[in-house]
Short mmCIF file of C-alpha atoms and ligand atoms in Angstrom, two decimals:
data_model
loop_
_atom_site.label_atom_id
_atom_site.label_comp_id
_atom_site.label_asym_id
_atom_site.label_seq_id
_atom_site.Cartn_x
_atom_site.Cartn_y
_atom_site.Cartn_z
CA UNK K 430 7.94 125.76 -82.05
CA UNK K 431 5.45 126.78 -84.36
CA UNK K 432 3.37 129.52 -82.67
CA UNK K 433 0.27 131.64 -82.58
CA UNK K 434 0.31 133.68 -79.64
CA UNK K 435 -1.32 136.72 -78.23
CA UNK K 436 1.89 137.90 -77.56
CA UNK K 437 3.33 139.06 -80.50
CA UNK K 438 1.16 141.30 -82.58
CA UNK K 439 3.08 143.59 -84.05
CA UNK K 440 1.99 146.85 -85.91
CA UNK K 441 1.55 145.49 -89.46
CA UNK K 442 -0.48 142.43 -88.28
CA UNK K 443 -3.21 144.86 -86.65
CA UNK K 444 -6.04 141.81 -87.01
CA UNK K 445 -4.20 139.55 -84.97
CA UNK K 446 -5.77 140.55 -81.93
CA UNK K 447 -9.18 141.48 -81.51
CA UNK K 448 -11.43 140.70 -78.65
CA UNK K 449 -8.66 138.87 -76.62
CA UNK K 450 -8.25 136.33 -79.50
CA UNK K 451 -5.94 135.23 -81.70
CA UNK K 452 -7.23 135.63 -85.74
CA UNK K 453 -4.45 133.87 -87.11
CA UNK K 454 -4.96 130.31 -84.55
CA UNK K 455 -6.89 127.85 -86.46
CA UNK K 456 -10.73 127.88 -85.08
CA UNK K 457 -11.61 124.48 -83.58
CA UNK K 458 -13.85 123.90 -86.51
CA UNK K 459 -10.86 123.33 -88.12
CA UNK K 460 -8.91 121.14 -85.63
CA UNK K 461 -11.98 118.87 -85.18
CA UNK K 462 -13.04 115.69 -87.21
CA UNK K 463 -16.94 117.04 -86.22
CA UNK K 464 -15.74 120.90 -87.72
CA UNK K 465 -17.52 122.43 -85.11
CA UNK K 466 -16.41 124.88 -82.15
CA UNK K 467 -15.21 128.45 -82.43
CA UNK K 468 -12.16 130.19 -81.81
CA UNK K 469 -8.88 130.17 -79.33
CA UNK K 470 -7.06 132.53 -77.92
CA UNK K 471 -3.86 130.83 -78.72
CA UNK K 472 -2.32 127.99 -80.78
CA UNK K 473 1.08 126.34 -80.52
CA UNK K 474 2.33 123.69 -82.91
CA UNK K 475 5.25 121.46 -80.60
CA UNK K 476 7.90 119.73 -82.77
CA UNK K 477 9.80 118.27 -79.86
CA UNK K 478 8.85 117.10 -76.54
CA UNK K 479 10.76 119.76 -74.61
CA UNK K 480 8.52 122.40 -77.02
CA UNK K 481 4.99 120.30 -75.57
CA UNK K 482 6.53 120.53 -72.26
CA UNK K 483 7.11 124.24 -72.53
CA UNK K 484 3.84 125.24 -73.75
CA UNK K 485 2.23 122.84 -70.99
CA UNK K 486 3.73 124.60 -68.73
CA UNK K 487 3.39 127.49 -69.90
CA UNK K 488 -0.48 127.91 -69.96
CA UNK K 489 -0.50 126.17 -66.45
CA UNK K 490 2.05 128.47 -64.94
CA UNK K 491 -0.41 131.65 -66.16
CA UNK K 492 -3.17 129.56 -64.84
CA UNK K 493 -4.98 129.51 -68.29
CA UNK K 494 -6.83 126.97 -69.29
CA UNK K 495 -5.08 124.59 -71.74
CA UNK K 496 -6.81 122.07 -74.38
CA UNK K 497 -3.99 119.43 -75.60
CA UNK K 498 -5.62 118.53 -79.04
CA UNK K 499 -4.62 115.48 -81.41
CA UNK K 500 -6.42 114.82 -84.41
CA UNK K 501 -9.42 116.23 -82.60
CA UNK K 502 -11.63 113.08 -83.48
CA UNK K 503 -13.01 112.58 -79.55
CA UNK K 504 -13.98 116.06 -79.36
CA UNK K 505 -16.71 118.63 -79.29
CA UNK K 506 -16.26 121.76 -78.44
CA UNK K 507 -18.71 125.03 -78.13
CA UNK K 508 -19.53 127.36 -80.65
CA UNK K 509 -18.06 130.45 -78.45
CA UNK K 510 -14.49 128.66 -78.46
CA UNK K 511 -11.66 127.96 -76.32
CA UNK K 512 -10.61 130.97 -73.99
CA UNK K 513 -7.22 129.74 -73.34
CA UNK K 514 -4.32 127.59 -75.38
CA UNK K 515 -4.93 124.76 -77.84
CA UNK K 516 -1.53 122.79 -77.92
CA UNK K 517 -1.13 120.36 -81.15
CA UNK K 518 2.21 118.12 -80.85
CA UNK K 519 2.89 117.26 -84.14
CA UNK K 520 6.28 114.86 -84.05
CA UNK K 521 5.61 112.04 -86.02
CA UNK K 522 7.89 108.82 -85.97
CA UNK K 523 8.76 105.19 -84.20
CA UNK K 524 11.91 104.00 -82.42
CA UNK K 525 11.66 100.05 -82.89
CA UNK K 526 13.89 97.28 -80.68
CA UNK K 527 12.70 93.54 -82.04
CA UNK K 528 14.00 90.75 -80.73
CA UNK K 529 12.97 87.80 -83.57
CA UNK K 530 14.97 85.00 -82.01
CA UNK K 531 12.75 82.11 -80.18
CA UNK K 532 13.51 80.44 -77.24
CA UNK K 533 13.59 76.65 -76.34
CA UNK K 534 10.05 77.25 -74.81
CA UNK K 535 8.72 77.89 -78.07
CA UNK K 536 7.99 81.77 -77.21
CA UNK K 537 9.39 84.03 -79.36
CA UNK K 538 10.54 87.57 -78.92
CA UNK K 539 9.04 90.80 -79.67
CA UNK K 540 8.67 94.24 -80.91
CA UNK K 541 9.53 97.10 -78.38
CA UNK K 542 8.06 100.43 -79.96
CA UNK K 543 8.48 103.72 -78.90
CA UNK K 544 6.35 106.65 -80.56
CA UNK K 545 5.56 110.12 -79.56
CA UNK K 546 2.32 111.13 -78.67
CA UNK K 547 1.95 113.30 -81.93
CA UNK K 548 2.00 109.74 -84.01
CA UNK K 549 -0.68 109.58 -86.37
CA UNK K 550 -2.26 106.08 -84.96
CA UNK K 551 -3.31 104.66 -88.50
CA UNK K 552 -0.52 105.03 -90.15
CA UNK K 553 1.24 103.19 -87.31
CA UNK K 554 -0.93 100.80 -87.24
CA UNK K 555 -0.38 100.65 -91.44
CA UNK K 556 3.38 100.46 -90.17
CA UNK K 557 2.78 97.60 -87.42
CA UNK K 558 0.63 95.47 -90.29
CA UNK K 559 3.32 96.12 -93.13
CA UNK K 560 5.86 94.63 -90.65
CA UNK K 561 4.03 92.08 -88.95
CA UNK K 562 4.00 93.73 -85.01
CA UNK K 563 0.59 91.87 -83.71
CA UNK K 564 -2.26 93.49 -81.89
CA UNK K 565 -3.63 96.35 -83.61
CA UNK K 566 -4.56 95.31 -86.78
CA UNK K 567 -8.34 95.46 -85.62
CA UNK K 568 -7.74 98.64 -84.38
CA UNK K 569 -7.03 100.31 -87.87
CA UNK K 570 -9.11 103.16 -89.43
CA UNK K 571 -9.27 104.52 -85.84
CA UNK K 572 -8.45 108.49 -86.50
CA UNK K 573 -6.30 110.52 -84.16
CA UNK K 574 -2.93 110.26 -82.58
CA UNK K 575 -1.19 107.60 -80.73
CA UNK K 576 -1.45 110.31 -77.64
CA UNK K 577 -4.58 110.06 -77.29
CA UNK K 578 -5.16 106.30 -77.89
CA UNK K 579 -4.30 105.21 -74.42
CA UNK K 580 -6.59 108.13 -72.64
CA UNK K 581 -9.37 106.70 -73.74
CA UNK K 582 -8.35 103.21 -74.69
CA UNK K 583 -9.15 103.23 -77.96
CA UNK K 584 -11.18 99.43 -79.34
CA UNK K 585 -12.84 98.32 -81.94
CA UNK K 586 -13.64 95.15 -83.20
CA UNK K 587 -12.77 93.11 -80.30
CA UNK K 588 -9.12 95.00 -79.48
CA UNK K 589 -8.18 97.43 -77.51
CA UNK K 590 -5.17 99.39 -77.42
CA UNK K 591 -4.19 98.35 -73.60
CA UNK K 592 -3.98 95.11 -75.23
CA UNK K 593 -0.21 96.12 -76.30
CA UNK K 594 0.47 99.00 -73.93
CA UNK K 595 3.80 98.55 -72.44
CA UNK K 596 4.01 102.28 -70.70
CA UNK K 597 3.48 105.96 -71.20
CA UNK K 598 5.82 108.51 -70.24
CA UNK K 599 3.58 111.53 -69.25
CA UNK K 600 4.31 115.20 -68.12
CA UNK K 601 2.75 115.93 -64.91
CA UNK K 602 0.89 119.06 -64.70
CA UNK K 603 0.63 119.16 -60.90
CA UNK K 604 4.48 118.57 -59.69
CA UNK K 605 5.81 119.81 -62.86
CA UNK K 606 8.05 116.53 -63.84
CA UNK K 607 7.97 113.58 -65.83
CA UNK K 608 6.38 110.45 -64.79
CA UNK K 609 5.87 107.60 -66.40
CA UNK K 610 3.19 104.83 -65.96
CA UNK K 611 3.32 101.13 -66.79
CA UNK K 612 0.31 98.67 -68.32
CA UNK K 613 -0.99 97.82 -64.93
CA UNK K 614 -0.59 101.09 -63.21
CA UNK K 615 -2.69 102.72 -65.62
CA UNK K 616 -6.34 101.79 -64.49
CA UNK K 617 -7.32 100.62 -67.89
CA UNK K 618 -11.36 99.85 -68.49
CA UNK K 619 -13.79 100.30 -71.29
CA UNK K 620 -13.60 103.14 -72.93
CA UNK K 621 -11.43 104.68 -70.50
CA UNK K 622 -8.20 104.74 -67.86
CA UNK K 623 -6.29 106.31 -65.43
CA UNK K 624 -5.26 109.25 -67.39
CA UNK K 625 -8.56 110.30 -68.85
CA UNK K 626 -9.86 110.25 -65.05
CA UNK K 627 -7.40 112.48 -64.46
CA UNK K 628 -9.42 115.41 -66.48
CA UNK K 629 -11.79 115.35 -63.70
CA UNK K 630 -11.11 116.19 -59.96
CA UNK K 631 -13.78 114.76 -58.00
CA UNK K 632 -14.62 117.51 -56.32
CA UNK K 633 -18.27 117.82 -56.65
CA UNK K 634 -18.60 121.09 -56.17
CA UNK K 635 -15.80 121.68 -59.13
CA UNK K 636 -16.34 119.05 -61.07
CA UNK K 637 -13.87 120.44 -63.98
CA UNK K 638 -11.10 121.65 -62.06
CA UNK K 639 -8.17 121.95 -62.19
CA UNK K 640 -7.20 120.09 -65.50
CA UNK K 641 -10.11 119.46 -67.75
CA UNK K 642 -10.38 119.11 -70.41
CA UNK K 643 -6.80 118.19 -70.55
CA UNK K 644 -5.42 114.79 -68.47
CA UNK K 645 -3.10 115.95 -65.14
CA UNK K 646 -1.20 113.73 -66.93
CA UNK K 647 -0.04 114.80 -70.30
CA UNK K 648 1.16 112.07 -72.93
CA UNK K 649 4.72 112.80 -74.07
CA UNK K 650 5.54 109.06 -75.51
CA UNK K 651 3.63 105.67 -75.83
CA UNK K 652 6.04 102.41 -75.50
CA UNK K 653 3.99 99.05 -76.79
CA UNK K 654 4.85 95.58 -76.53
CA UNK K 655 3.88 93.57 -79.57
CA UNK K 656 4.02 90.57 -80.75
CA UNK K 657 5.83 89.49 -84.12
CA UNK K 658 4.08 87.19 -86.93
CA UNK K 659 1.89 87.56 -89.83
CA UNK K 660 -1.15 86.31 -88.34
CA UNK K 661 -3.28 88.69 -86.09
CA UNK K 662 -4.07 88.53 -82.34
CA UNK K 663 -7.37 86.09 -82.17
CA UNK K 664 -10.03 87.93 -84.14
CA UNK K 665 -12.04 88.45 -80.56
CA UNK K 666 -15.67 90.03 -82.78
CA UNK K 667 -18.25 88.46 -84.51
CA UNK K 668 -19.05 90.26 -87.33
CA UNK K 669 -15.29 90.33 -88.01
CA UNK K 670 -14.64 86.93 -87.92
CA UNK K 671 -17.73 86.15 -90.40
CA UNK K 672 -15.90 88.59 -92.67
CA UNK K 673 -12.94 86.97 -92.37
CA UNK K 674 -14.55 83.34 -93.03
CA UNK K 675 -12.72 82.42 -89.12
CA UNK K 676 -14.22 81.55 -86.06
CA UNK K 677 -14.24 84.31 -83.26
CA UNK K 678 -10.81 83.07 -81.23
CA UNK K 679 -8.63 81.87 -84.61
CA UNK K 680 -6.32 83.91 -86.19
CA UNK K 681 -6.38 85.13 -89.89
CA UNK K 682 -3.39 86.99 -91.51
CA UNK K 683 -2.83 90.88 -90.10
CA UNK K 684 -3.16 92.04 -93.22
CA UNK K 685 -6.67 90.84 -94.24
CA UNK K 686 -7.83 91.64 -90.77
CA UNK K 687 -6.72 95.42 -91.50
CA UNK K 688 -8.43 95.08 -95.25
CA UNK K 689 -11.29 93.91 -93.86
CA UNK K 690 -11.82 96.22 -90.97
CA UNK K 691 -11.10 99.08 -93.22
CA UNK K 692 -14.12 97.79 -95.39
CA UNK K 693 -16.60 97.25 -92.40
CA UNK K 694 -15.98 100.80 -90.70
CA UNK K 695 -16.35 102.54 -94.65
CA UNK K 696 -19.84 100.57 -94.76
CA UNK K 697 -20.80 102.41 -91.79
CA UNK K 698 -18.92 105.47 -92.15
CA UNK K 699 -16.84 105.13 -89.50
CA UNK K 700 -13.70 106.52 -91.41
CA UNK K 701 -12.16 109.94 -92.09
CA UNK K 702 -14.11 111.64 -94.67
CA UNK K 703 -11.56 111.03 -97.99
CA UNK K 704 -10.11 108.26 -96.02
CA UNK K 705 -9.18 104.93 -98.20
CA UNK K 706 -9.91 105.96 -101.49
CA UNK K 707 -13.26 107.48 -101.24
CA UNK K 708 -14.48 110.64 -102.66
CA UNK K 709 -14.24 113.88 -99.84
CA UNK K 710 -17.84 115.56 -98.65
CA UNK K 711 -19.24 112.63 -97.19
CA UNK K 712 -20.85 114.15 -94.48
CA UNK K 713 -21.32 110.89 -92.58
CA UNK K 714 -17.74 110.94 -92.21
CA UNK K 715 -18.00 114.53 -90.49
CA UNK K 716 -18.63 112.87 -87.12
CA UNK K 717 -17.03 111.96 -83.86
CA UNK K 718 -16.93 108.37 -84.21
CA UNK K 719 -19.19 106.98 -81.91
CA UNK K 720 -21.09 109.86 -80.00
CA UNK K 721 -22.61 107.74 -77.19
CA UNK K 722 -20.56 104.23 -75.12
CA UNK K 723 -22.18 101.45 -74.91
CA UNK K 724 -24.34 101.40 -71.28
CA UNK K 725 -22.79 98.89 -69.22
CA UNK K 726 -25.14 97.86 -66.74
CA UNK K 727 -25.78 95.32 -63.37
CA UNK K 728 -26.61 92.36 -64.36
CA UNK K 729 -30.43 92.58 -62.97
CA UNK K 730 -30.84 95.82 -64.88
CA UNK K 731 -30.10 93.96 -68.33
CA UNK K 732 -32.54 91.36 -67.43
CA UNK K 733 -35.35 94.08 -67.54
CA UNK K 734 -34.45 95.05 -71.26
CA UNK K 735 -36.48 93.52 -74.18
CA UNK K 736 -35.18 89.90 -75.07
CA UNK K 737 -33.87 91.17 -78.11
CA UNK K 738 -31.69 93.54 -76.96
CA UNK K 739 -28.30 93.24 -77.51
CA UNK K 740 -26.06 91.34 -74.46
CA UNK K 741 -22.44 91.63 -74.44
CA UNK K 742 -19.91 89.68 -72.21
CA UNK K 743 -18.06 92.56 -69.75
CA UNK K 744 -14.26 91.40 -70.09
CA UNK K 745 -11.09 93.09 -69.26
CA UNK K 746 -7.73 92.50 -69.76
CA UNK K 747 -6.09 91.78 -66.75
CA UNK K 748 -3.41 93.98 -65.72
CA UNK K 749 -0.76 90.92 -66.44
CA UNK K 750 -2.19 89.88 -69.65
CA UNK K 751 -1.37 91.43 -73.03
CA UNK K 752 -4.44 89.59 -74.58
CA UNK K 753 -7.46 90.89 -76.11
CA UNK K 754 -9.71 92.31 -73.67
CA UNK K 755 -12.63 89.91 -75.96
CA UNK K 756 -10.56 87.14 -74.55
CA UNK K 757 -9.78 88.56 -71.05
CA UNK K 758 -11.80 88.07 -68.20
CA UNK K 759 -15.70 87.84 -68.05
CA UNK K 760 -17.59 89.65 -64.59
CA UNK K 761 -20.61 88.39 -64.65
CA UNK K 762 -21.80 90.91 -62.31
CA UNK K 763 -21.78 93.14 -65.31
CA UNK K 764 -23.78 93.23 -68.71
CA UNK K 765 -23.29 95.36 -71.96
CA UNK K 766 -25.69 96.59 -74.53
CA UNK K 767 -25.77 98.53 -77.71
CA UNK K 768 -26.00 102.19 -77.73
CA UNK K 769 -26.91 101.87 -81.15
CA UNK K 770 -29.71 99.22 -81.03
CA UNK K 771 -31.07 101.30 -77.90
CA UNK K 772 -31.53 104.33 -79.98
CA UNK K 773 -32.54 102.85 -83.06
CA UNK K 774 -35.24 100.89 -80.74
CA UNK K 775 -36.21 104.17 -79.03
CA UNK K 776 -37.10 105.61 -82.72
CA UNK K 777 -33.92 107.36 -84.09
CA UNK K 778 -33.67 105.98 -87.23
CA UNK K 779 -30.30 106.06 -89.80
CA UNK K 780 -30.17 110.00 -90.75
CA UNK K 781 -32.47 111.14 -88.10
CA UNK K 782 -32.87 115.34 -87.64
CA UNK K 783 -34.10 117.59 -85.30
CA UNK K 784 -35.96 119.64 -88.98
CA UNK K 785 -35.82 116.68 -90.99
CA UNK K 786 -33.62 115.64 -94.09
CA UNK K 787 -32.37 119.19 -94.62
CA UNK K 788 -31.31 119.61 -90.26
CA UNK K 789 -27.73 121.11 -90.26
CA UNK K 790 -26.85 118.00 -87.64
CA UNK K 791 -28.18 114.42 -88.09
CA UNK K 792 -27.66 110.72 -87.30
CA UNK K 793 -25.20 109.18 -90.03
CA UNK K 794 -27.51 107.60 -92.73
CA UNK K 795 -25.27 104.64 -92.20
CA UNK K 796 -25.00 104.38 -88.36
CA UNK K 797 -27.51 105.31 -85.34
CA UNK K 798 -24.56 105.48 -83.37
CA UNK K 799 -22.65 108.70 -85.07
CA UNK K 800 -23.71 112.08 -84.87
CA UNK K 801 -22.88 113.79 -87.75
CA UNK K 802 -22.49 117.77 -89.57
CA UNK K 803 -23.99 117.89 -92.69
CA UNK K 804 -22.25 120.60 -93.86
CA UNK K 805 -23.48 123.94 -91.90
CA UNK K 806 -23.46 122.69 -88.49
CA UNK K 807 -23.42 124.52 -85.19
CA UNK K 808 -22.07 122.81 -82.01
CA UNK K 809 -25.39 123.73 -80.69
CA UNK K 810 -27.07 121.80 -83.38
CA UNK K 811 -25.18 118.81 -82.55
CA UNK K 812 -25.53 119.51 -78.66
CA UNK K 813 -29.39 119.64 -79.72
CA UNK K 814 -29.42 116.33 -81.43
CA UNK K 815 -26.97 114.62 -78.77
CA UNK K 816 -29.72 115.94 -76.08
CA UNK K 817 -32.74 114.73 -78.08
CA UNK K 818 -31.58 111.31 -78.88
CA UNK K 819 -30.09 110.78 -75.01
CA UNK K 820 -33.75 111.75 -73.58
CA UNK K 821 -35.53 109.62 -75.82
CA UNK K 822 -33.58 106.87 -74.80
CA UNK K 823 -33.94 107.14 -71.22
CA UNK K 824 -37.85 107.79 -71.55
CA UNK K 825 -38.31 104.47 -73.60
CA UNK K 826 -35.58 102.24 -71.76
CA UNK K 827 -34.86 104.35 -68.12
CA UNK K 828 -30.89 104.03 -69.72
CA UNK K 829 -28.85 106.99 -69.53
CA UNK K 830 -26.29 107.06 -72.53
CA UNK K 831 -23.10 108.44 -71.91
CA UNK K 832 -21.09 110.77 -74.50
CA UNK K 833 -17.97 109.00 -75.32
CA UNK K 834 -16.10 112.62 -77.13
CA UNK K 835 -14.64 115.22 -74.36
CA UNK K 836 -16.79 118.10 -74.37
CA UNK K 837 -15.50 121.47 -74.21
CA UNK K 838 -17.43 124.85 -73.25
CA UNK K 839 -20.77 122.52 -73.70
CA UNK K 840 -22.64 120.20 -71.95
CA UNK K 841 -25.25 117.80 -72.37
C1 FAD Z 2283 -14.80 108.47 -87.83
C2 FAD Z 2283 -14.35 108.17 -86.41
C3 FAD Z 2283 -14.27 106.85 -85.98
C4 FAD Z 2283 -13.87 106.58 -84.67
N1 FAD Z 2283 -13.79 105.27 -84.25
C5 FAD Z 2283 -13.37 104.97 -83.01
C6 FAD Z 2283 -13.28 103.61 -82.57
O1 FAD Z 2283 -13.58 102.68 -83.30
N2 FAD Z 2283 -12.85 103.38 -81.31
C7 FAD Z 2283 -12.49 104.38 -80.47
O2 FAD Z 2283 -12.09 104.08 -79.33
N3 FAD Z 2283 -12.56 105.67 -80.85
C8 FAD Z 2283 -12.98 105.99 -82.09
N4 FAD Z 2283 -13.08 107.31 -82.49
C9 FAD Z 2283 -12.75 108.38 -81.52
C10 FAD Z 2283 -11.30 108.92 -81.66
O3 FAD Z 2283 -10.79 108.67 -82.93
C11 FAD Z 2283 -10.37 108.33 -80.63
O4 FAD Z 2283 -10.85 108.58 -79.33
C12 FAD Z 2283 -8.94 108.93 -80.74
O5 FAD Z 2283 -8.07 108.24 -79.88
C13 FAD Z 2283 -8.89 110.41 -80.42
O6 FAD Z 2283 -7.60 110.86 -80.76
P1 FAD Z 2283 -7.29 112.37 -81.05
O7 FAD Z 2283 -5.82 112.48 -81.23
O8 FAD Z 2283 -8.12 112.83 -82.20
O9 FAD Z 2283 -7.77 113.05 -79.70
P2 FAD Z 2283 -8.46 114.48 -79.53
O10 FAD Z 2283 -9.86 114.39 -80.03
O11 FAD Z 2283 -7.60 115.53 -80.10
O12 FAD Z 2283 -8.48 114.62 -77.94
C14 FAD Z 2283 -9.34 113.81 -77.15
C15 FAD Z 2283 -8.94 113.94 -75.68
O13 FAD Z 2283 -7.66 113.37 -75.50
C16 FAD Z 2283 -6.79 114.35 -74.92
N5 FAD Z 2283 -5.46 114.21 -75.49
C17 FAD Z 2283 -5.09 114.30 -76.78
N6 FAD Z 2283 -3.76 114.17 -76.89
C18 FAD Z 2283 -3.29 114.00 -75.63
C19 FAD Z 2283 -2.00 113.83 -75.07
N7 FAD Z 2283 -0.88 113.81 -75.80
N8 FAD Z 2283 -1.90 113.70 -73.72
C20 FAD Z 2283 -3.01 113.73 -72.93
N9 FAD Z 2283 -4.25 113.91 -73.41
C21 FAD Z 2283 -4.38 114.03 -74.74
C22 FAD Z 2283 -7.39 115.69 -75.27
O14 FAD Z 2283 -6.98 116.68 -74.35
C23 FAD Z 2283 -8.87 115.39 -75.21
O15 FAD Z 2283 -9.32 115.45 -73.87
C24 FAD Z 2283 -13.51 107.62 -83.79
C25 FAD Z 2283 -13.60 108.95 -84.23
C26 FAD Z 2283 -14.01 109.21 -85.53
C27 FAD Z 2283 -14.07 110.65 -86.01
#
């Protein structure tokens, strides 16, 4: 275990304690894709699972509060810090079981993964295209760890990552054991699922207690199901499928799909700054992702937008169905629209600042949808922006836009 603890200053490291904290933990600046948020007051690196478990348990057995961190890319966190433990589970690696062989029925077998939750997730899914696993090649670019993916289900262009989710082992933070959850146990919807529920009590009178902004349940290994053969799962989004000269539903091969994808989200900055090639300090790149979710809405609601707004098909993938959620099941009860296209329509335009071209937190110049540092940002410039942007919305459309990163110490 790689550790950075209060507990062990010694007399010729007098700076590694001051003010409660720990000087030599990384500030959460530098543990988050946004490089904002200030410092912890302790930092453990796992390397194995029984290490996670340990510190898990650990910070919840001293009743301190405990941030499990991946590639912090879904996270923004307060300029004060994190008054408790940060724990980072670094294990990298895949145990794979395929089973090529196909069956009189025509259906062929599979690839049975296991990874830990410390996986990077593009590089996997780099792995899964390079050997022709199906079902996440539209999910590539997407930073962070394979941890993570599930708590928050993790899509983009028409997948999602429930789409391949056999089970995750978790540790429990309330009865202290392992338990592990299959696909249709785990409450998968948009943007979201059983686990990242879990943050939150319910309890409206404690509305972050006990776990937040950590799951109950904390991800020790993903297993996915996929499906073997060079051609992706149907291409289930429009502006993919025009890329990819296909109609939305047909296949193309995995590896254009991944090319391609890679080439849409670098057009809108939706990558890791340095990410494929391209030169570091692009400061759209310094972002979240997406800082708002799409609104989903009842379906009288969406009639009352302008005619031009944006209407999505609600669809989930059945609990059964390892499909693409763009092919899954419509409710018609429900209606989507674009975040983006409602605050681009409300007056944010591309690189939009609270002081102008030279504010220390803006919109991406390439996408209404990310919020992004420039360079000298503050959490409370960002919090600022976030706040601005999610008022004007509501004024011009009565839509309240939801923050899709966890936020720690802050609120909107
Ligand atoms: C440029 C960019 C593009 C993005 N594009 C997309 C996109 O297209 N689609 C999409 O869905 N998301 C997107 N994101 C958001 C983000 O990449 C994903 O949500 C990702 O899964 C977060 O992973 P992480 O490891 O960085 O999680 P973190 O940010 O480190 O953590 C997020 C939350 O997950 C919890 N968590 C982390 N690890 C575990 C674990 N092992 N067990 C339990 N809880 C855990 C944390 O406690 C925290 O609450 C994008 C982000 C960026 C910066």
């Amino acid at each position: 275990m790689s550790l950075s603890t209060l507990n062990t200053p010694s007399a010729d490291e007098p700076a590694r304690e001051r003010d409660g904290r720990d000087t030599a933990a990384p500030a959460l600046s530098e543990l988050t894709t946004l490089r904002v948020g200030g410092p912890v007051d302790e930092y453990v690196e796992a390397e194995s699972e029984a290490e996670l478990i340990d510190a898990v348990r650990a910070a919840d057995d001293a009743d301190r509060p405990l941030l499990v961190i991946g590639g912090g890319s879904n996270l923004l966190v307060a300029d004060e810090g994190f008054a408790g433990v940060v724990v980072r589970d670094v294990r990298q690696g895949l145990d794979a079981d395929l089973e090529d062989s196909c069956g009189t029925d025509g259906a062929c077998g599979g690839a049975s993964l296991r990874l830990p939750a410390g996986q990077d997730w593009d590089s996997f899914v780099a792995q899964a295209v390079a050997n022709e696993w199906v079902g996440v090649e539209a999910l590539s670019g997407i930073p962070g760890t394979v941890g993570a993916a599930p708590v928050q289900n993790i899509g983009a262009y028409g997948q999602e990552v429930s789409g391949v989710v056999a089970s995750v082992v978790t540790w429990d933070r309330a009865t202290g054991s392992r338990r592990t959850f299959t696909l249709s146990e785990l409450g998968f919807g948009y943007r979201t699922s059983l686990l990242k529920r879990t943050m939150r009590s319910g309890d409206p009178d404690d509305p972050g207690a006990p776990w937040y902004p950590t799951p109950r349940y904390v991800v020790l290994e993903v297993n996915l199901q996929m499906r073997l053969g060079s051609l992706s799962a149907p291409v289930g989004y429009g502006e993919l499928a025009r890329r990819l000269g296909v109609e939305v539903g047909q296949r193309a091969p995995s590896a254009e799909v991944r090319e391609a994808v890679l080439e849409l989200r670098g057009g809108k900055g939706m990558l890791l700054d340095g990410v494929g090639g391209a030169p570091l300090g692009d400061h759209d790149r310094w972002s979240a992702g997406s800082f708002f979710t799409n609104p989903v809405l009842p379906a009288d609601a969406a009639d009352e937008l302008p005619e031009d707004a944006p209407r999505f098909a609600v669809r989930s993938a059945t609990p059964e169905s390892t499909v693409s959620p763009s092919l899954g099941v419509v409710d018609p009860t429900l209606v989507k629209t674009s975040a983006a296209w409602l605050i681009e329509h409300a007056g944010f335009t591309k690189g939009f600042g609270l002081a102008g071209e030279h504010s220390p937190a803006r919109l991406s110049t390439r996408h209404t949808l990310a919020l992004t540092n420039r360079g000298g940002a503050t959490a409370a410039d960002v919090v600022a922006l976030a706040r601005t942007v999610r008022d004007g919305v509501r004024d011009a459309f009565g839509i309240e836009l939801e923050p899709e990163p966890v936020l720690v110490g802050t609120a909107l």
